[in-house]
């Protein structure tokens, strides 16, 4: 046997070709809808629906509480509609039971699509990293403005459907331009990262922290009334003011202002109104002298 032939045989036995890697892990990738780009690995039984009891919760008005089920069977992966109101579609055709193939497009509402795909470990890791990078601010590692918009839409719909309170906190670092001008932009980046860490350590696990832009950050608080959000915001304010931001052996004084708004409120009719109300409250805090928390006052 020639040396080259032996090498080929050994390689085929020990190191499979890229196209031959194990692709037994099955996933649904969200193409459109809440958390676009997220990849969900399928369990033996995955229940998809609007209900919080579903394995994969899609909080969208067009999705039934229990919309459909995906089963991993010995012969493959099967999709079953669960008597949904708007139906389950695969590649444009309405189905009751369907054996899924790699690449199938699944629709469960006008704006909610999945792609069924088989991944190996490398592909899954890569997709997870890409999804994370698309939704997070590269400097602070909190969620970015794109994710903020998507999540606000979801949380507003949840609040209206279940008649539960929803609060928003808008925060802005006071006189942040002075930090950049006096200490330099690397110091400013250090302060932004430190501020985000302080806030993340203070809020609840279920709260959503986003960098809205520049030195402005936002928190979305599900099932959290305005008075509770105000108390939380003031705790963040005090923690930030007392935190030691030290750059090259020099302490940088940092304070923040915050505005809080929420529903139910007679003056807030939609999610855009909630954002505007929180922003107005933030500017009231800044006009009032900064380093303070103001709430949106309903007429």
Coordinates of C-alpha atoms in Angstrom, one line a residue:
X1 CA 0.0 0.0 0.0
X2 CA 1.3 3.4 -0.9
X3 CA 1.9 5.9 1.9
X4 CA -0.6 8.4 0.5
X5 CA -3.3 5.7 0.3
X6 CA -2.7 4.7 3.9
X7 CA -2.9 8.4 5.0
X8 CA -6.3 8.8 3.3
X9 CA -7.6 5.6 5.0
X10 CA -6.4 6.7 8.4
X11 CA -7.9 10.2 7.9
X12 CA -11.2 8.8 6.9
X13 CA -11.4 6.6 10.1
X14 CA -10.2 9.2 12.6
X15 CA -11.1 12.7 11.2
X16 CA -14.4 12.8 9.3
X17 CA -14.7 15.3 6.5
X18 CA -16.5 18.5 7.3
X19 CA -19.6 17.4 5.5
X20 CA -19.6 14.1 7.4
X21 CA -19.7 15.6 10.9
X22 CA -22.5 14.4 13.2
X23 CA -25.6 16.5 12.6
X24 CA -28.0 14.7 14.9
X25 CA -28.7 17.8 17.0
X26 CA -32.0 19.3 15.8
X27 CA -32.8 23.1 16.2
X28 CA -35.5 25.6 15.4
X29 CA -34.0 29.0 14.4
X30 CA -36.3 32.0 14.7
X31 CA -36.3 33.8 11.3
X32 CA -38.9 36.4 12.3
X33 CA -40.7 37.2 15.5
X34 CA -39.6 37.5 19.1
X35 CA -35.9 37.0 19.5
X36 CA -35.1 36.8 15.8
X37 CA -32.0 34.8 15.2
X38 CA -32.3 32.7 18.4
X39 CA -31.5 29.0 18.0
X40 CA -33.5 26.5 20.1
X41 CA -32.4 22.9 20.5
X42 CA -35.3 20.5 20.3
X43 CA -36.1 18.2 23.1
X44 CA -37.7 14.8 22.7
X45 CA -41.0 16.8 23.0
X46 CA -41.0 20.5 22.3
X47 CA -44.2 22.4 22.8
X48 CA -44.5 25.7 21.0
X49 CA -47.1 28.3 22.0
X50 CA -47.9 31.6 23.7
X51 CA -48.4 30.0 27.1
X52 CA -45.6 30.3 29.7
X53 CA -46.0 26.5 30.2
X54 CA -44.8 25.9 26.6
X55 CA -41.3 24.6 26.1
X56 CA -40.7 27.3 23.5
X57 CA -42.7 30.4 24.4
X58 CA -43.5 32.8 21.5
X59 CA -45.4 35.7 23.0
X60 CA -47.2 36.9 19.9
X61 CA -50.9 37.7 19.4
X62 CA -51.2 35.3 16.4
X63 CA -49.8 32.3 18.2
X64 CA -52.2 30.0 20.2
X65 CA -51.5 29.2 23.8
X66 CA -50.4 25.7 22.7
X67 CA -49.9 26.0 19.0
X68 CA -47.9 23.0 17.9
X69 CA -45.6 20.2 19.1
X70 CA -42.3 18.9 17.7
X71 CA -41.4 15.3 18.5
X72 CA -38.0 13.6 18.0
X73 CA -38.8 10.1 16.8
X74 CA -36.6 7.1 15.8
X75 CA -37.2 7.8 12.2
X76 CA -36.8 11.6 12.3
X77 CA -38.5 14.8 13.6
X78 CA -42.2 15.3 13.4
X79 CA -44.2 18.5 13.6
X80 CA -47.8 18.3 14.8
X81 CA -50.4 21.1 14.9
X82 CA -52.1 21.3 18.3
X83 CA -55.5 22.6 17.1
X84 CA -54.2 26.1 16.7
X85 CA -56.4 29.0 15.7
X86 CA -54.3 30.3 12.8
X87 CA -52.8 27.0 11.7
X88 CA -49.2 25.7 11.3
X89 CA -47.5 25.9 7.9
X90 CA -44.5 24.2 6.4
X91 CA -42.9 25.7 3.3
X92 CA -46.2 27.6 2.7
X93 CA -48.6 24.6 3.1
X94 CA -50.9 24.1 6.1
X95 CA -50.2 20.9 7.9
X96 CA -51.6 18.8 10.7
X97 CA -48.7 16.3 10.9
X98 CA -45.4 16.7 8.9
X99 CA -42.1 14.9 8.9
X100 CA -39.5 17.7 9.0
X101 CA -36.5 17.9 6.6
X102 CA -33.4 20.0 7.1
X103 CA -34.1 23.6 5.9
X104 CA -37.9 23.5 6.2
X105 CA -39.6 26.8 6.9
X106 CA -42.3 26.7 9.6
X107 CA -44.9 29.5 10.1
X108 CA -47.1 29.7 13.1
X109 CA -48.3 33.3 12.8
X110 CA -48.2 36.1 10.1
X111 CA -44.9 37.4 11.6
X112 CA -43.5 34.3 13.3
X113 CA -41.3 31.9 11.2
X114 CA -38.8 29.2 12.1
X115 CA -36.3 27.3 10.2
X116 CA -35.7 23.6 11.0
X117 CA -32.1 22.7 10.8
X118 CA -29.7 20.0 11.8
X119 CA -26.4 21.3 13.4
X120 CA -23.2 19.8 14.6
X121 CA -21.5 21.3 17.7
X122 CA -19.3 23.7 15.7
X123 CA -22.2 25.1 13.7
X124 CA -24.3 25.5 16.8
X125 CA -21.5 27.3 18.7
X126 CA -20.9 29.6 15.7
X127 CA -24.6 30.5 15.4
X128 CA -24.9 31.2 19.1
X129 CA -21.9 33.5 18.9
X130 CA -23.3 35.4 15.9
X131 CA -26.7 35.7 17.6
X132 CA -25.2 37.0 20.8
X133 CA -23.1 39.5 18.8
X134 CA -26.1 40.8 16.9
X135 CA -28.1 41.6 20.1
X136 CA -25.4 42.9 22.5
X137 CA -23.5 46.2 22.7
X138 CA -19.9 45.3 22.0
X139 CA -18.5 47.7 24.7
X140 CA -20.7 47.0 27.7
X141 CA -22.1 43.5 26.7
X142 CA -25.6 44.5 27.7
X143 CA -28.4 44.3 25.1
X144 CA -28.4 46.8 22.3
X145 CA -31.1 49.2 20.9
X146 CA -32.2 46.6 18.4
X147 CA -33.0 44.1 21.0
X148 CA -34.6 46.8 23.2
X149 CA -37.1 47.5 20.4
X150 CA -38.0 43.9 19.9
X151 CA -38.3 43.2 23.6
X152 CA -40.4 46.2 24.3
X153 CA -42.9 45.1 21.7
X154 CA -43.1 41.7 23.3
X155 CA -43.4 43.0 26.8
X156 CA -46.0 45.5 25.8
X157 CA -48.1 42.7 24.2
X158 CA -47.7 40.6 27.3
X159 CA -48.7 43.4 29.6
X160 CA -51.8 44.2 27.6
X161 CA -52.9 40.6 27.3
X162 CA -52.5 39.7 31.0
X163 CA -53.3 43.1 32.4
X164 CA -50.1 43.3 34.4
X165 CA -48.0 46.4 35.1
X166 CA -45.0 47.2 33.0
X167 CA -42.4 49.8 33.8
X168 CA -39.5 51.4 31.9
X169 CA -36.5 53.2 33.3
X170 CA -34.4 55.5 31.2
X171 CA -31.0 56.4 32.6
X172 CA -28.3 58.9 31.6
X173 CA -24.8 59.4 33.0
X174 CA -24.5 63.0 34.2
X175 CA -22.0 65.3 32.4
X176 CA -20.5 62.3 30.7
X177 CA -18.8 64.5 28.1
X178 CA -16.6 65.9 30.8
X179 CA -15.2 62.4 31.5
X180 CA -14.2 62.0 27.9
X181 CA -12.8 65.5 27.7
X182 CA -10.8 65.4 30.9
X183 CA -9.7 61.8 31.2
X184 CA -9.9 60.6 27.5
X185 CA -12.2 58.2 25.6
X186 CA -10.6 55.0 27.1
X187 CA -11.6 56.3 30.5
X188 CA -15.1 57.0 29.2
X189 CA -15.3 53.4 27.9
X190 CA -14.2 52.1 31.3
X191 CA -16.9 54.1 33.0
X192 CA -19.6 52.9 30.7
X193 CA -18.6 49.3 31.2
X194 CA -18.4 49.8 35.0
X195 CA -21.8 51.5 35.0
X196 CA -23.4 48.7 33.1
X197 CA -21.9 46.1 35.5
X198 CA -23.2 48.0 38.5
X199 CA -26.7 48.2 37.1
X200 CA -26.7 44.6 36.0
X201 CA -25.8 43.5 39.5
X202 CA -28.6 45.6 41.0
X203 CA -31.7 44.8 38.9
X204 CA -33.8 41.6 39.0
X205 CA -32.9 38.6 36.8
X206 CA -36.0 39.1 34.7
X207 CA -35.4 42.8 34.0
X208 CA -33.9 43.7 30.6
X209 CA -31.0 46.1 30.6
X210 CA -30.1 47.8 27.3
X211 CA -27.7 50.4 26.1
X212 CA -30.0 52.8 24.3
X213 CA -27.3 55.0 22.8
X214 CA -24.1 56.8 24.0
X215 CA -24.3 57.2 27.7
X216 CA -28.1 56.4 27.9
X217 CA -29.4 53.1 29.1
X218 CA -32.8 51.6 29.6
X219 CA -34.4 48.9 31.7
X220 CA -37.7 47.1 30.9
X221 CA -39.4 45.7 34.0
X222 CA -42.1 43.1 33.5
X223 CA -44.9 42.9 36.1
X224 CA -43.2 45.8 38.0
X225 CA -45.3 48.8 39.1
X226 CA -43.9 52.3 38.9
X227 CA -43.4 52.8 42.6
X228 CA -41.3 49.6 42.7
X229 CA -39.3 50.7 39.6
X230 CA -38.7 54.1 41.3
X231 CA -37.3 52.5 44.4
X232 CA -35.1 50.2 42.3
X233 CA -33.9 53.2 40.2
X234 CA -33.0 55.2 43.3
X235 CA -31.0 52.2 44.7
X236 CA -29.1 52.1 41.4
X237 CA -28.5 55.9 41.6
X238 CA -27.1 55.6 45.1
X239 CA -24.9 52.6 44.2
X240 CA -23.5 54.4 41.2
X241 CA -22.7 57.5 43.2
X242 CA -20.9 55.5 45.8
X243 CA -19.0 53.2 43.4
X244 CA -15.3 53.8 43.0
X245 CA -14.6 54.4 39.3
X246 CA -10.8 54.6 39.3
X247 CA -8.8 55.3 36.1
X248 CA -5.0 55.3 36.3
X249 CA -5.1 55.9 40.0
X250 CA -7.5 58.8 39.7
X251 CA -11.1 58.5 41.0
X252 CA -13.7 59.6 38.5
X253 CA -16.9 60.9 40.1
X254 CA -19.9 59.4 38.4
X255 CA -23.6 60.1 38.9
X256 CA -26.7 59.3 36.9
X257 CA -30.2 60.6 36.4
X258 CA -33.2 58.4 35.7
X259 CA -36.8 58.7 34.5
X260 CA -39.5 56.1 35.3
X261 CA -42.8 55.5 33.5
X262 CA -45.2 52.6 33.4
X263 CA -48.6 51.2 32.8
X264 CA -51.4 51.1 33.7
X265 CA -51.6 54.8 33.1
X266 CA -54.4 56.9 31.6
X267 CA -51.9 59.0 29.6
X268 CA -49.9 56.1 28.0
X269 CA -51.7 54.4 25.1
X270 CA -49.0 52.4 23.4
X271 CA -45.4 51.3 23.7
X272 CA -44.1 54.4 21.9
X273 CA -46.0 56.5 24.5
X274 CA -44.3 54.5 27.3
X275 CA -40.9 55.3 25.8
X276 CA -41.8 59.0 25.4
X277 CA -43.1 59.2 29.0
X278 CA -39.9 57.6 30.5
X279 CA -37.8 60.0 28.4
X280 CA -39.7 63.0 29.6
X281 CA -39.2 61.9 33.2
X282 CA -35.5 61.5 32.5
X283 CA -35.2 65.1 31.2
X284 CA -37.2 66.3 34.2
X285 CA -34.6 64.7 36.4
X286 CA -31.8 66.4 34.4
X287 CA -33.5 69.8 34.5
X288 CA -34.1 69.4 38.3
X289 CA -30.4 69.2 39.0
X290 CA -29.3 65.7 37.9
X291 CA -28.3 62.8 40.2
X292 CA -32.0 62.1 40.9
X293 CA -34.9 60.0 39.8
X294 CA -38.2 61.4 38.5
X295 CA -41.4 59.6 37.5
X296 CA -43.8 60.4 34.7
X297 CA -46.8 62.2 36.2
X298 CA -50.2 61.4 34.6
X299 CA -52.5 64.3 34.1

